[in-house]
Amino acid sequence: MVNDNAVKPVGVAVLGLGNVGSEVVRIIEASAPDLAARIGAPLELRGVGVRRVADDRGVPLGLLTDDVDALVSRDDVDVVVELMGPVEPARKAILAALERGKSVVTANKALMAVSTGELAQAAEAAHADLYFEAAVAGAIPVIRPLTQSLAGDTVLRVAGIVNGTTNYILSAMAETGADYGSALADASALGYAEADPTADVEGFDAAAKAAILASIAFHTRVTADDVYREGITKVSSADFDSAKALGCTIKLLAICERIINDEGQQRVSARVYPALVPLEHPLASVNGAFNAVVVEAEAAGRLMFYGQGAGGAPTASAVMGDLVMAARNRVQGGRGPRESKYAELPIAPIGFIPTRYYVSMNVADRPGVLSSVAAEFGKREVSIAEVRQEGMVDDEGLRCGARIVVVTHRATDAALSETVEALADLDVVSSINSVLRLEGTNE
Amino acid sequence: MVNDNAVKPVGVAVLGLGNVGSEVVRIIEASAPDLAARIGAPLELRGVGVRRVADDRGVPLGLLTDDVDALVSRDDVDVVVELMGPVEPARKAILAALERGKSVVTANKALMAVSTGELAQAAEAAHADLYFEAAVAGAIPVIRPLTQSLAGDTVLRVAGIVNGTTNYILSAMAETGADYGSALADASALGYAEADPTADVEGFDAAAKAAILASIAFHTRVTADDVYREGITKVSSADFDSAKALGCTIKLLAICERIINDEGQQRVSARVYPALVPLEHPLASVNGAFNAVVVEAEAAGRLMFYGQGAGGAPTASAVMGDLVMAARNRVQGGRGPRESKYAELPIAPIGFIPTRYYVSMNVADRPGVLSSVAAEFGKREVSIAEVRQEGMVDDEGLRCGARIVVVTHRATDAALSETVEALADLDVVSSINSVLRLEGTNE
């Protein structure tokens, strides 16, 4: 047992008192004896940085401060837990803390995806820890398995559903047949989407997480700008109908991949887009606000991690794990894993990435159309795996053209984009409805 | 980049050259530059301990030795990787290594489940690391998430499929309707079961893993002897038929649970048995030789970890992760998490554990039988949730009694055992076919 009188406590400053911050403060108080035993010293909350100091915040007034600079500079603060978001003022506060030798725990994915290098260097210079498990997939341990458990393996691919809002919307569309607009409205009404949902639905949040995952999986600095990104706003209920007919559903995926060319040269691809996923793939059944990450490594094979990717308590669980580890390092000596960027692999542009595609288009309903369409694929060596054609009727029940859905074998984004441009120029094609990728098949 | 000339290499001894050992040796050689960059110093294989030194082992003869004592005592060995199994001589070799201040990585679940305390104390005395991620669920990171990621949370329950052999057999029985004997024979023929399958099919292997999981989840020393254990040898194809009719399948589960009574007193339950699992439960679809572990924690909610639980390469992945961490600690200072047993929770005997039950019995096919059967449950306050009765016919197509299947609400093992004894004594009950638990429902 720990003798609390004999050991110096570990001082903690929490920055931000939203859902996650409140839960972290609650656990620090409620689990104090357990945390002390696990750390080897008691954890003591020195203060909570907030924008609005008031007596209705659920924390004793004496602990609240709006002077974050002063809080992170206190001599009796050993670990700073940053839960303020967004990039600023979080960045400034974290740098100030690291410069003063404090260890830092953060859940700030946007910041970690743009300032990794800067923050990692500051941590290195200060011999302090920088933990960020909560930045990706909430309560699900992903950072630690990748940086530690797989430290002796070669990660080939990481593919995940890492944004709860978009997964909630897409799951609702799959289940109810709703279109994007009404599914988004429902998600907003239920609190699953923010007032301005741009960061989620346009894939920025998932792209930040993809950058973090790619960085640690491939020992290479990858930032959000390196991530190819498409959002879900153009996914239609017709796409879900086609997906269903193909034995698939549609998910917003964050994919990080080690691309190896014929000469053995390696590059990193990081990308976020909505994709068709076969129903039998483990990610297909991850529904609602849940997150899941599939990791494929050379020796380990395929691993999957599943759980709650957002919310106050689940995210607080990840933060607390990091906090205990950072505090333990303070007491027992040693440091957590540092940034590993030795591989310095180049980023592969999206145009070079081969994936399978699903293309849906409206065409004139007359002989020879399918052949003209197929020819455009053939010219660019995009091999067709499956075609579905169905007649369409207008509001009066009259025939009004046909819809062709083409599923391709692997082709590069460049070849496919050219093909789609050419298709759009064909007289017999009245519109390209959608172009989505197909992921998770063995072909 | 690491300057290999400037830093002292980390010397490694590997004990055992089976599937896992061979793969570990292969990765140490094949991934040398990556491992050196990740560790901060090159990893150098000093020797491989084997029972039979010969030139057909796939390792240069000069590296092989049958003198394990001498190998683990070498001054230039920093980390010992123990992959010999079984409990002895592994225990002796690990203790010898720790006493000389070497860090140890082991995949030996049987040993970790009986000698945890002894080995942990030796590691503590030597200020050395003792890592054992590969002892549970092969490549799936479970130990590290429990000891680190969830270090600030309160784990309530861990339930897993942690034995590939039995899961392969039960999956085959579910899929093909085969009986236990022929499913076992198939598994043996395909190399999924050992010549003597006792450790797997009687649940000893799963019980060792349950002890390890319970120890780290609840910060309490739990050994294999503390684990209640039933194997799968009595599971019949009729049980699978009944399970299917109830919307379930049957899995061998390892369950570790924090039991809290009305006075708030906490105890630990660790148990292994075949149980009915509803088809919609995430563990129900874990088939073949795959493993999965579901963790429920207060703040994190439910997490699931899934992957390959056995095999040379997957297990080697877990070993290599531990080896890199142990080597990194040697180079950079610091130590991995130590044994945490401060909670010292008592073990709850199986008689006190409330679970749901499935009881199948053959009865006389006449009026009043169901009422007599139901009365025995009622007398002991075992509440019935569902009853199915069906007539049986003999080989000539004549009616020959009936089968009654009862599913109960939660009852203690003690109350259920008494009920089953009383049922067996009833004149109208010709035989009790099976008694299995039902897990994974919300009731």
Short mmCIF file of C-alpha atoms in Angstrom, two decimals, chain B:
data_model
loop_
_atom_site.label_atom_id
_atom_site.label_comp_id
_atom_site.label_asym_id
_atom_site.label_seq_id
_atom_site.Cartn_x
_atom_site.Cartn_y
_atom_site.Cartn_z
CA MET B 1 18.05 8.75 -36.60
CA VAL B 2 19.84 6.47 -34.24
CA ASN B 3 23.60 6.33 -34.57
CA ASP B 4 24.22 2.62 -34.13
CA ASN B 5 27.91 3.12 -33.44
CA ALA B 6 27.33 5.41 -30.52
CA VAL B 7 24.85 3.39 -28.49
CA LYS B 8 25.22 0.14 -26.61
CA PRO B 9 23.11 -2.60 -28.18
CA VAL B 10 20.43 -4.40 -26.20
CA GLY B 11 21.24 -8.09 -25.87
CA VAL B 12 18.40 -10.58 -26.17
CA ALA B 13 18.17 -14.25 -25.26
CA VAL B 14 15.26 -16.25 -26.64
CA LEU B 15 14.30 -19.41 -24.77
CA GLY B 16 12.41 -21.90 -26.90
CA LEU B 17 12.34 -22.33 -30.68
CA GLY B 18 8.83 -23.53 -31.44
CA ASN B 19 6.35 -21.70 -33.70
CA VAL B 20 6.50 -18.50 -31.67
CA GLY B 21 10.22 -18.59 -30.89
CA SER B 22 11.17 -19.14 -34.54
CA GLU B 23 9.00 -16.23 -35.61
CA VAL B 24 10.46 -13.96 -32.91
CA VAL B 25 14.00 -14.82 -34.03
CA ARG B 26 12.99 -14.18 -37.64
CA ILE B 27 11.51 -10.74 -36.86
CA ILE B 28 14.52 -9.72 -34.76
CA GLU B 29 16.72 -10.36 -37.79
CA ALA B 30 14.39 -9.21 -40.58
CA SER B 31 13.27 -5.97 -38.93
CA ALA B 32 16.59 -5.03 -37.35
CA PRO B 33 16.79 -1.45 -38.72
CA ASP B 34 13.19 -0.64 -37.74
CA LEU B 35 13.58 -2.15 -34.30
CA ALA B 36 16.81 -0.23 -33.70
CA ALA B 37 15.15 3.04 -34.67
CA ARG B 38 12.16 2.37 -32.42
CA ILE B 39 14.24 1.29 -29.44
CA GLY B 40 17.05 3.81 -29.80
CA ALA B 41 19.66 1.04 -29.95
CA PRO B 42 20.15 -2.11 -31.98
CA LEU B 43 18.67 -5.35 -30.69
CA GLU B 44 21.23 -8.14 -30.75
CA LEU B 45 20.34 -11.80 -30.44
CA ARG B 46 22.86 -13.35 -28.05
CA GLY B 47 21.56 -16.88 -28.11
CA VAL B 48 18.58 -19.20 -28.34
CA GLY B 49 17.97 -21.77 -25.62
CA VAL B 50 16.75 -25.11 -26.99
CA ARG B 51 16.52 -28.68 -25.80
CA ARG B 52 18.04 -30.02 -29.00
CA VAL B 53 21.02 -28.23 -30.52
CA ALA B 54 21.19 -29.14 -34.19
CA ASP B 55 21.95 -27.52 -37.52
CA ASP B 56 18.41 -27.97 -38.85
CA ARG B 57 16.74 -25.50 -36.50
CA GLY B 58 16.81 -22.52 -38.87
CA VAL B 59 19.15 -20.58 -36.61
CA PRO B 60 22.95 -20.46 -36.92
CA LEU B 61 24.38 -23.28 -34.80
CA GLY B 62 26.57 -20.83 -32.90
CA LEU B 63 23.51 -19.12 -31.47
CA LEU B 64 21.95 -22.32 -30.12
CA THR B 65 22.57 -23.66 -26.66
CA ASP B 66 20.99 -26.22 -24.39
CA ASP B 67 22.47 -24.53 -21.34
CA VAL B 68 19.66 -22.12 -20.52
CA ASP B 69 21.20 -21.23 -17.15
CA ALA B 70 24.41 -20.07 -18.77
CA LEU B 71 22.52 -18.13 -21.47
CA VAL B 72 20.31 -16.13 -19.10
CA SER B 73 23.34 -15.38 -16.91
CA ARG B 74 25.43 -13.80 -19.64
CA ASP B 75 26.46 -10.23 -18.89
CA ASP B 76 25.61 -9.13 -22.41
CA VAL B 77 21.99 -10.32 -22.16
CA ASP B 78 19.60 -7.53 -21.13
CA VAL B 79 16.22 -9.05 -21.97
CA VAL B 80 15.16 -12.69 -21.80
CA VAL B 81 12.24 -13.83 -23.95
CA GLU B 82 10.76 -17.00 -22.47
CA LEU B 83 8.80 -19.13 -24.96
CA MET B 84 9.57 -22.60 -23.65
CA GLY B 85 6.50 -23.37 -21.60
CA PRO B 86 5.23 -25.20 -19.53
CA VAL B 87 5.49 -24.03 -15.91
CA GLU B 88 8.87 -25.72 -15.45
CA PRO B 89 11.60 -25.21 -16.55
CA ALA B 90 10.25 -21.78 -17.57
CA ARG B 91 9.74 -20.63 -13.99
CA LYS B 92 13.27 -21.45 -12.98
CA ALA B 93 14.74 -19.73 -16.04
CA ILE B 94 12.66 -16.57 -15.55
CA LEU B 95 13.57 -16.35 -11.88
CA ALA B 96 17.23 -16.81 -12.74
CA ALA B 97 17.00 -14.03 -15.34
CA LEU B 98 15.19 -11.62 -13.02
CA GLU B 99 17.62 -12.32 -10.18
CA ARG B 100 20.41 -11.21 -12.49
CA GLY B 101 18.55 -8.02 -13.31
CA LYS B 102 17.43 -9.00 -16.81
CA SER B 103 14.00 -7.90 -17.99
CA VAL B 104 11.71 -10.72 -19.03
CA VAL B 105 9.08 -11.11 -21.74
CA THR B 106 6.96 -14.26 -21.57
CA ALA B 107 3.96 -15.80 -23.33
CA ASN B 108 3.56 -18.41 -20.61
CA LYS B 109 -0.02 -18.18 -19.32
CA ALA B 110 0.13 -21.32 -17.21
CA LEU B 111 3.15 -19.96 -15.37
CA MET B 112 1.80 -16.42 -15.04
CA ALA B 113 -1.43 -17.82 -13.60
CA VAL B 114 0.26 -19.80 -10.85
CA SER B 115 3.42 -17.84 -10.04
CA THR B 116 2.38 -14.22 -10.61
CA GLY B 117 3.32 -13.11 -7.11
CA GLU B 118 6.68 -14.84 -7.05
CA LEU B 119 7.70 -13.52 -10.48
CA ALA B 120 6.38 -10.01 -9.81
CA GLN B 121 8.35 -9.85 -6.57
CA ALA B 122 11.50 -11.00 -8.28
CA ALA B 123 11.03 -8.33 -10.97
CA GLU B 124 10.40 -5.72 -8.30
CA ALA B 125 13.50 -6.70 -6.33
CA ALA B 126 15.61 -6.52 -9.47
CA HIS B 127 14.01 -3.28 -10.77
CA ALA B 128 13.46 -5.18 -13.99
CA ASP B 129 10.47 -5.44 -16.33
CA LEU B 130 8.17 -8.44 -16.58
CA TYR B 131 5.93 -8.23 -19.67
CA PHE B 132 3.36 -10.88 -20.63
CA GLU B 133 1.00 -9.46 -23.29
CA ALA B 134 1.31 -12.66 -25.36
CA ALA B 135 0.05 -14.81 -22.47
CA VAL B 136 -3.55 -13.79 -23.16
CA ALA B 137 -5.28 -13.71 -26.54
CA GLY B 138 -2.17 -13.83 -28.74
CA ALA B 139 -1.80 -10.76 -30.92
CA ILE B 140 -4.75 -8.94 -29.38
CA PRO B 141 -3.62 -6.16 -27.07
CA VAL B 142 -5.48 -6.87 -23.83
CA ILE B 143 -2.94 -6.69 -20.99
CA ARG B 144 -1.69 -3.25 -22.01
CA PRO B 145 -5.16 -1.70 -22.46
CA LEU B 146 -6.22 -3.06 -19.07
CA THR B 147 -3.09 -2.03 -17.18
CA GLN B 148 -2.52 1.31 -18.91
CA SER B 149 -5.42 2.63 -21.00
CA LEU B 150 -7.96 1.77 -18.30
CA ALA B 151 -5.63 2.66 -15.41
CA GLY B 152 -7.86 5.58 -14.45
CA ASP B 153 -11.17 3.78 -14.90
CA THR B 154 -12.99 1.12 -12.86
CA VAL B 155 -13.27 -2.19 -14.68
CA LEU B 156 -16.54 -3.95 -13.95
CA ARG B 157 -16.32 -7.02 -16.10
CA VAL B 158 -14.10 -8.78 -18.61
CA ALA B 159 -15.64 -11.53 -20.73
CA GLY B 160 -13.78 -13.23 -23.48
CA ILE B 161 -13.31 -16.05 -25.89
CA VAL B 162 -9.66 -16.73 -25.13
CA ASN B 163 -9.10 -20.29 -26.32
CA GLY B 164 -8.94 -20.91 -30.04
CA THR B 165 -9.19 -24.72 -29.93
CA THR B 166 -12.49 -24.80 -28.07
CA ASN B 167 -13.85 -21.94 -30.13
CA TYR B 168 -12.97 -23.82 -33.29
CA ILE B 169 -14.76 -26.94 -32.00
CA LEU B 170 -17.85 -25.07 -30.79
CA SER B 171 -18.04 -23.02 -34.02
CA ALA B 172 -17.93 -26.26 -36.03
CA MET B 173 -20.64 -27.82 -33.87
CA ALA B 174 -22.82 -24.72 -34.35
CA GLU B 175 -22.27 -24.68 -38.08
CA THR B 176 -22.43 -28.34 -39.04
CA GLY B 177 -24.53 -29.87 -36.27
CA ALA B 178 -21.64 -32.24 -35.52
CA ASP B 179 -21.37 -33.77 -32.07
CA TYR B 180 -18.47 -32.98 -29.76
CA GLY B 181 -16.46 -36.09 -30.56
CA SER B 182 -16.35 -35.64 -34.30
CA ALA B 183 -15.76 -31.88 -34.06
CA LEU B 184 -12.78 -32.59 -31.80
CA ALA B 185 -11.48 -35.22 -34.21
CA ASP B 186 -11.72 -32.73 -37.09
CA ALA B 187 -9.95 -30.08 -35.06
CA SER B 188 -7.14 -32.51 -34.25
CA ALA B 189 -6.80 -33.57 -37.88
CA LEU B 190 -6.50 -29.92 -38.93
CA GLY B 191 -3.96 -29.08 -36.22
CA TYR B 192 -6.33 -26.92 -34.18
CA ALA B 193 -6.28 -29.34 -31.25
CA GLU B 194 -3.26 -30.96 -29.64
CA ALA B 195 -2.75 -34.72 -29.32
CA ASP B 196 -3.79 -34.40 -25.67
CA PRO B 197 -6.45 -31.70 -25.81
CA THR B 198 -7.20 -31.71 -22.06
CA ALA B 199 -5.75 -28.28 -21.27
CA ASP B 200 -7.97 -26.71 -23.91
CA VAL B 201 -11.21 -28.68 -23.79
CA GLU B 202 -11.37 -28.88 -20.00
CA GLY B 203 -10.88 -25.13 -19.75
CA PHE B 204 -7.48 -25.10 -17.99
CA ASP B 205 -5.94 -22.82 -20.62
CA ALA B 206 -8.88 -20.40 -20.48
CA ALA B 207 -8.81 -20.50 -16.67
CA ALA B 208 -5.14 -19.47 -16.62
CA LYS B 209 -5.99 -16.52 -18.87
CA ALA B 210 -9.00 -15.63 -16.70
CA ALA B 211 -6.72 -15.53 -13.66
CA ILE B 212 -4.32 -13.17 -15.43
CA LEU B 213 -7.13 -10.93 -16.69
CA ALA B 214 -8.82 -10.80 -13.28
CA SER B 215 -5.52 -9.96 -11.58
CA ILE B 216 -4.83 -6.93 -13.72
CA ALA B 217 -8.44 -5.79 -14.13
CA PHE B 218 -9.13 -5.76 -10.39
CA HIS B 219 -5.66 -5.04 -8.94
CA THR B 220 -5.84 -8.26 -6.97
CA ARG B 221 -3.76 -11.41 -7.11
CA VAL B 222 -5.90 -14.11 -8.72
CA THR B 223 -4.39 -17.51 -9.52
CA ALA B 224 -5.67 -20.36 -11.67
CA ASP B 225 -6.88 -22.13 -8.50
CA ASP B 226 -9.23 -19.23 -7.81
CA VAL B 227 -10.98 -19.72 -11.14
CA TYR B 228 -14.14 -21.84 -11.31
CA ARG B 229 -13.83 -24.05 -14.37
CA GLU B 230 -16.02 -26.25 -16.58
CA GLY B 231 -14.91 -27.60 -19.96
CA ILE B 232 -16.82 -28.19 -23.17
CA THR B 233 -16.72 -32.00 -23.31
CA LYS B 234 -20.35 -32.38 -22.25
CA VAL B 235 -21.80 -29.88 -24.71
CA SER B 236 -24.03 -31.83 -27.11
CA SER B 237 -25.49 -31.21 -30.52
CA ALA B 238 -28.90 -31.21 -28.80
CA ASP B 239 -27.68 -28.24 -26.72
CA PHE B 240 -26.87 -26.40 -29.92
CA ASP B 241 -30.35 -27.20 -31.27
CA SER B 242 -31.91 -25.77 -28.13
CA ALA B 243 -29.59 -22.78 -28.18
CA LYS B 244 -30.57 -22.05 -31.76
CA ALA B 245 -34.25 -22.24 -30.87
CA LEU B 246 -33.56 -19.69 -28.13
CA GLY B 247 -31.72 -17.34 -30.51
CA CYS B 248 -28.34 -18.23 -29.02
CA THR B 249 -25.11 -20.03 -29.73
CA ILE B 250 -22.72 -21.68 -27.26
CA LYS B 251 -19.27 -20.31 -26.45
CA LEU B 252 -16.60 -21.15 -23.88
CA LEU B 253 -16.33 -17.91 -21.93
CA ALA B 254 -13.74 -16.65 -19.50
CA ILE B 255 -15.49 -14.16 -17.24
CA CYS B 256 -13.94 -11.87 -14.65
CA GLU B 257 -16.38 -9.80 -12.69
CA ARG B 258 -16.37 -7.24 -9.91
CA ILE B 259 -19.16 -8.40 -7.59
CA ILE B 260 -20.54 -5.66 -5.33
CA ASN B 261 -23.02 -6.63 -2.63
CA ASP B 262 -25.72 -4.47 -1.07
CA GLU B 263 -23.31 -3.20 1.56
CA GLY B 264 -20.89 -2.07 -1.14
CA GLN B 265 -18.38 -4.82 -0.35
CA GLN B 266 -16.47 -5.90 -3.42
CA ARG B 267 -15.34 -9.35 -4.44
CA VAL B 268 -13.84 -10.80 -7.58
CA SER B 269 -15.37 -13.64 -9.56
CA ALA B 270 -13.29 -15.46 -12.17
CA ARG B 271 -14.85 -18.36 -13.99
CA VAL B 272 -14.72 -20.38 -17.21
CA TYR B 273 -17.60 -22.34 -18.64
CA PRO B 274 -19.52 -22.98 -21.82
CA ALA B 275 -22.52 -20.65 -21.95
CA LEU B 276 -25.39 -19.77 -24.21
CA VAL B 277 -24.79 -16.34 -25.78
CA PRO B 278 -27.49 -14.43 -27.68
CA LEU B 279 -26.70 -14.23 -31.39
CA GLU B 280 -26.77 -10.42 -31.29
CA HIS B 281 -24.03 -10.29 -28.64
CA PRO B 282 -20.66 -9.29 -30.13
CA LEU B 283 -18.99 -12.48 -28.83
CA ALA B 284 -21.52 -14.70 -30.64
CA SER B 285 -20.03 -13.95 -34.05
CA VAL B 286 -16.43 -14.62 -33.02
CA ASN B 287 -15.84 -17.90 -34.83
CA GLY B 288 -13.14 -20.40 -35.57
CA ALA B 289 -9.74 -19.89 -34.01
CA PHE B 290 -10.36 -16.18 -33.37
CA ASN B 291 -10.34 -14.64 -29.89
CA ALA B 292 -12.19 -11.63 -28.56
CA VAL B 293 -12.34 -9.89 -25.22
CA VAL B 294 -15.12 -7.56 -24.11
CA VAL B 295 -14.27 -5.16 -21.30
CA GLU B 296 -16.88 -3.17 -19.45
CA ALA B 297 -15.65 -0.23 -17.41
CA GLU B 298 -17.48 2.44 -15.47
CA ALA B 299 -16.50 5.40 -17.65
CA ALA B 300 -15.41 3.71 -20.88
CA GLY B 301 -18.54 1.60 -21.26
CA ARG B 302 -18.18 -1.52 -23.34
CA LEU B 303 -15.02 -2.09 -25.38
CA MET B 304 -14.22 -5.05 -27.57
CA PHE B 305 -10.86 -6.33 -28.76
CA TYR B 306 -10.78 -8.89 -31.55
CA GLY B 307 -8.12 -10.78 -33.47
CA GLN B 308 -6.02 -13.90 -33.76
CA GLY B 309 -5.52 -15.45 -30.36
CA ALA B 310 -2.91 -18.02 -31.22
CA GLY B 311 -0.42 -19.09 -33.86
CA GLY B 312 3.26 -18.38 -34.30
CA ALA B 313 3.15 -15.01 -36.06
CA PRO B 314 0.29 -13.38 -34.09
CA THR B 315 1.77 -14.44 -30.75
CA ALA B 316 5.20 -13.27 -31.93
CA SER B 317 3.69 -9.84 -32.66
CA ALA B 318 2.67 -9.50 -29.01
CA VAL B 319 6.05 -10.78 -27.82
CA MET B 320 7.88 -8.31 -30.08
CA GLY B 321 5.80 -5.39 -28.77
CA ASP B 322 6.82 -6.31 -25.23
CA LEU B 323 10.42 -6.85 -26.28
CA VAL B 324 10.64 -3.39 -27.86
CA MET B 325 9.13 -1.81 -24.74
CA ALA B 326 11.50 -3.68 -22.41
CA ALA B 327 14.50 -2.79 -24.60
CA ARG B 328 13.40 0.85 -24.82
CA ASN B 329 13.22 1.01 -21.04
CA ARG B 330 16.81 -0.31 -20.89
CA VAL B 331 18.00 2.39 -23.28
CA GLN B 332 15.92 5.34 -22.18
CA GLY B 333 15.44 4.53 -18.51
CA GLY B 334 12.17 3.89 -16.79
CA ARG B 335 10.14 0.76 -16.28
CA GLY B 336 6.91 -0.71 -17.51
CA PRO B 337 3.87 -1.09 -15.27
CA ARG B 338 4.50 -3.28 -12.24
CA GLU B 339 2.16 -5.70 -10.56
CA SER B 340 -0.75 -3.84 -9.02
CA LYS B 341 -2.43 -5.81 -6.24
CA TYR B 342 -3.33 -3.10 -3.79
CA ALA B 343 -7.08 -3.77 -3.91
CA GLU B 344 -6.68 -7.29 -2.47
CA LEU B 345 -10.32 -8.13 -3.15
CA PRO B 346 -11.52 -11.51 -1.86
CA ILE B 347 -12.56 -14.17 -4.36
CA ALA B 348 -16.30 -14.82 -4.54
CA PRO B 349 -17.07 -18.58 -4.55
CA ILE B 350 -19.07 -19.75 -7.56
CA GLY B 351 -22.06 -20.61 -5.32
CA PHE B 352 -22.68 -16.92 -4.75
CA ILE B 353 -22.54 -15.83 -8.38
CA PRO B 354 -25.95 -15.11 -9.90
CA THR B 355 -26.27 -16.02 -13.56
CA ARG B 356 -29.06 -17.19 -15.82
CA TYR B 357 -29.35 -20.91 -16.55
CA TYR B 358 -30.49 -23.23 -19.26
CA VAL B 359 -31.57 -26.69 -18.07
CA SER B 360 -32.48 -29.46 -20.51
CA MET B 361 -34.12 -32.64 -19.23
CA ASN B 362 -35.99 -35.66 -20.54
CA VAL B 363 -39.35 -36.26 -18.89
CA ALA B 364 -42.34 -38.58 -19.06
CA ASP B 365 -44.84 -37.35 -21.61
CA ARG B 366 -47.93 -37.04 -19.42
CA PRO B 367 -50.07 -34.34 -17.85
CA GLY B 368 -48.76 -32.54 -14.80
CA VAL B 369 -45.10 -33.07 -15.53
CA LEU B 370 -44.37 -29.46 -16.43
CA SER B 371 -46.06 -28.34 -13.25
CA SER B 372 -43.94 -30.70 -11.10
CA VAL B 373 -40.81 -29.48 -12.82
CA ALA B 374 -41.74 -25.82 -12.47
CA ALA B 375 -42.54 -26.35 -8.79
CA GLU B 376 -38.96 -27.40 -8.01
CA PHE B 377 -37.66 -24.13 -9.48
CA GLY B 378 -40.28 -22.12 -7.57
CA LYS B 379 -39.49 -23.73 -4.20
CA ARG B 380 -35.93 -22.41 -4.40
CA GLU B 381 -36.98 -19.04 -5.76
CA VAL B 382 -35.37 -19.68 -9.11
CA SER B 383 -37.55 -17.66 -11.44
CA ILE B 384 -38.32 -19.16 -14.87
CA ALA B 385 -38.02 -16.90 -17.93
CA GLU B 386 -38.86 -19.35 -20.71
CA VAL B 387 -39.92 -22.98 -21.10
CA ARG B 388 -39.94 -25.13 -24.22
CA GLN B 389 -41.41 -28.62 -24.25
CA GLU B 390 -41.35 -30.97 -27.20
CA GLY B 391 -42.34 -34.58 -27.71
CA MET B 392 -39.63 -37.09 -28.60
CA VAL B 393 -39.90 -40.13 -30.84
CA ASP B 394 -37.77 -43.27 -30.76
CA ASP B 395 -36.08 -44.99 -33.69
CA GLU B 396 -39.37 -46.59 -34.73
CA GLY B 397 -41.17 -43.25 -34.73
CA LEU B 398 -43.08 -43.97 -31.50
CA ARG B 399 -43.55 -41.32 -28.85
CA CYS B 400 -41.12 -41.91 -26.02
CA GLY B 401 -41.39 -39.04 -23.61
CA ALA B 402 -40.67 -35.35 -23.94
CA ARG B 403 -37.82 -32.91 -23.55
CA ILE B 404 -38.24 -29.82 -21.42
CA VAL B 405 -35.86 -26.89 -21.71
CA VAL B 406 -36.05 -24.25 -18.99
CA VAL B 407 -34.32 -20.86 -19.12
CA THR B 408 -34.19 -19.05 -15.79
CA HIS B 409 -33.75 -15.48 -14.69
CA ARG B 410 -30.69 -14.80 -12.55
CA ALA B 411 -30.18 -17.30 -9.76
CA THR B 412 -27.18 -18.28 -7.69
CA ASP B 413 -25.23 -21.38 -8.58
CA ALA B 414 -26.15 -22.75 -5.14
CA ALA B 415 -29.92 -22.40 -5.68
CA LEU B 416 -29.69 -23.82 -9.17
CA SER B 417 -27.60 -26.82 -8.10
CA GLU B 418 -30.14 -27.67 -5.42
CA THR B 419 -32.94 -27.37 -7.96
CA VAL B 420 -31.20 -29.65 -10.42
CA GLU B 421 -30.60 -32.27 -7.72
CA ALA B 422 -34.28 -32.18 -6.80
CA LEU B 423 -35.30 -32.44 -10.45
CA ALA B 424 -33.11 -35.49 -10.93
CA ASP B 425 -34.92 -37.14 -8.02
CA LEU B 426 -38.36 -36.61 -9.54
CA ASP B 427 -39.97 -39.78 -10.90
CA VAL B 428 -41.17 -37.94 -13.99
CA VAL B 429 -37.68 -36.76 -14.92
CA SER B 430 -35.80 -39.54 -16.65
CA SER B 431 -32.56 -37.61 -17.15
CA ILE B 432 -30.99 -34.17 -16.82
CA ASN B 433 -29.33 -33.68 -20.20
CA SER B 434 -27.44 -30.53 -19.51
CA VAL B 435 -27.15 -27.47 -17.38
CA LEU B 436 -25.50 -24.48 -19.03
CA ARG B 437 -25.37 -20.82 -18.14
CA LEU B 438 -26.81 -18.05 -20.28
CA GLU B 439 -24.59 -14.96 -20.49
CA GLY B 440 -24.74 -11.66 -22.32
CA THR B 441 -28.38 -10.74 -21.83
CA ASN B 442 -29.46 -7.55 -20.11
CA GLU B 443 -31.80 -9.23 -17.62
#
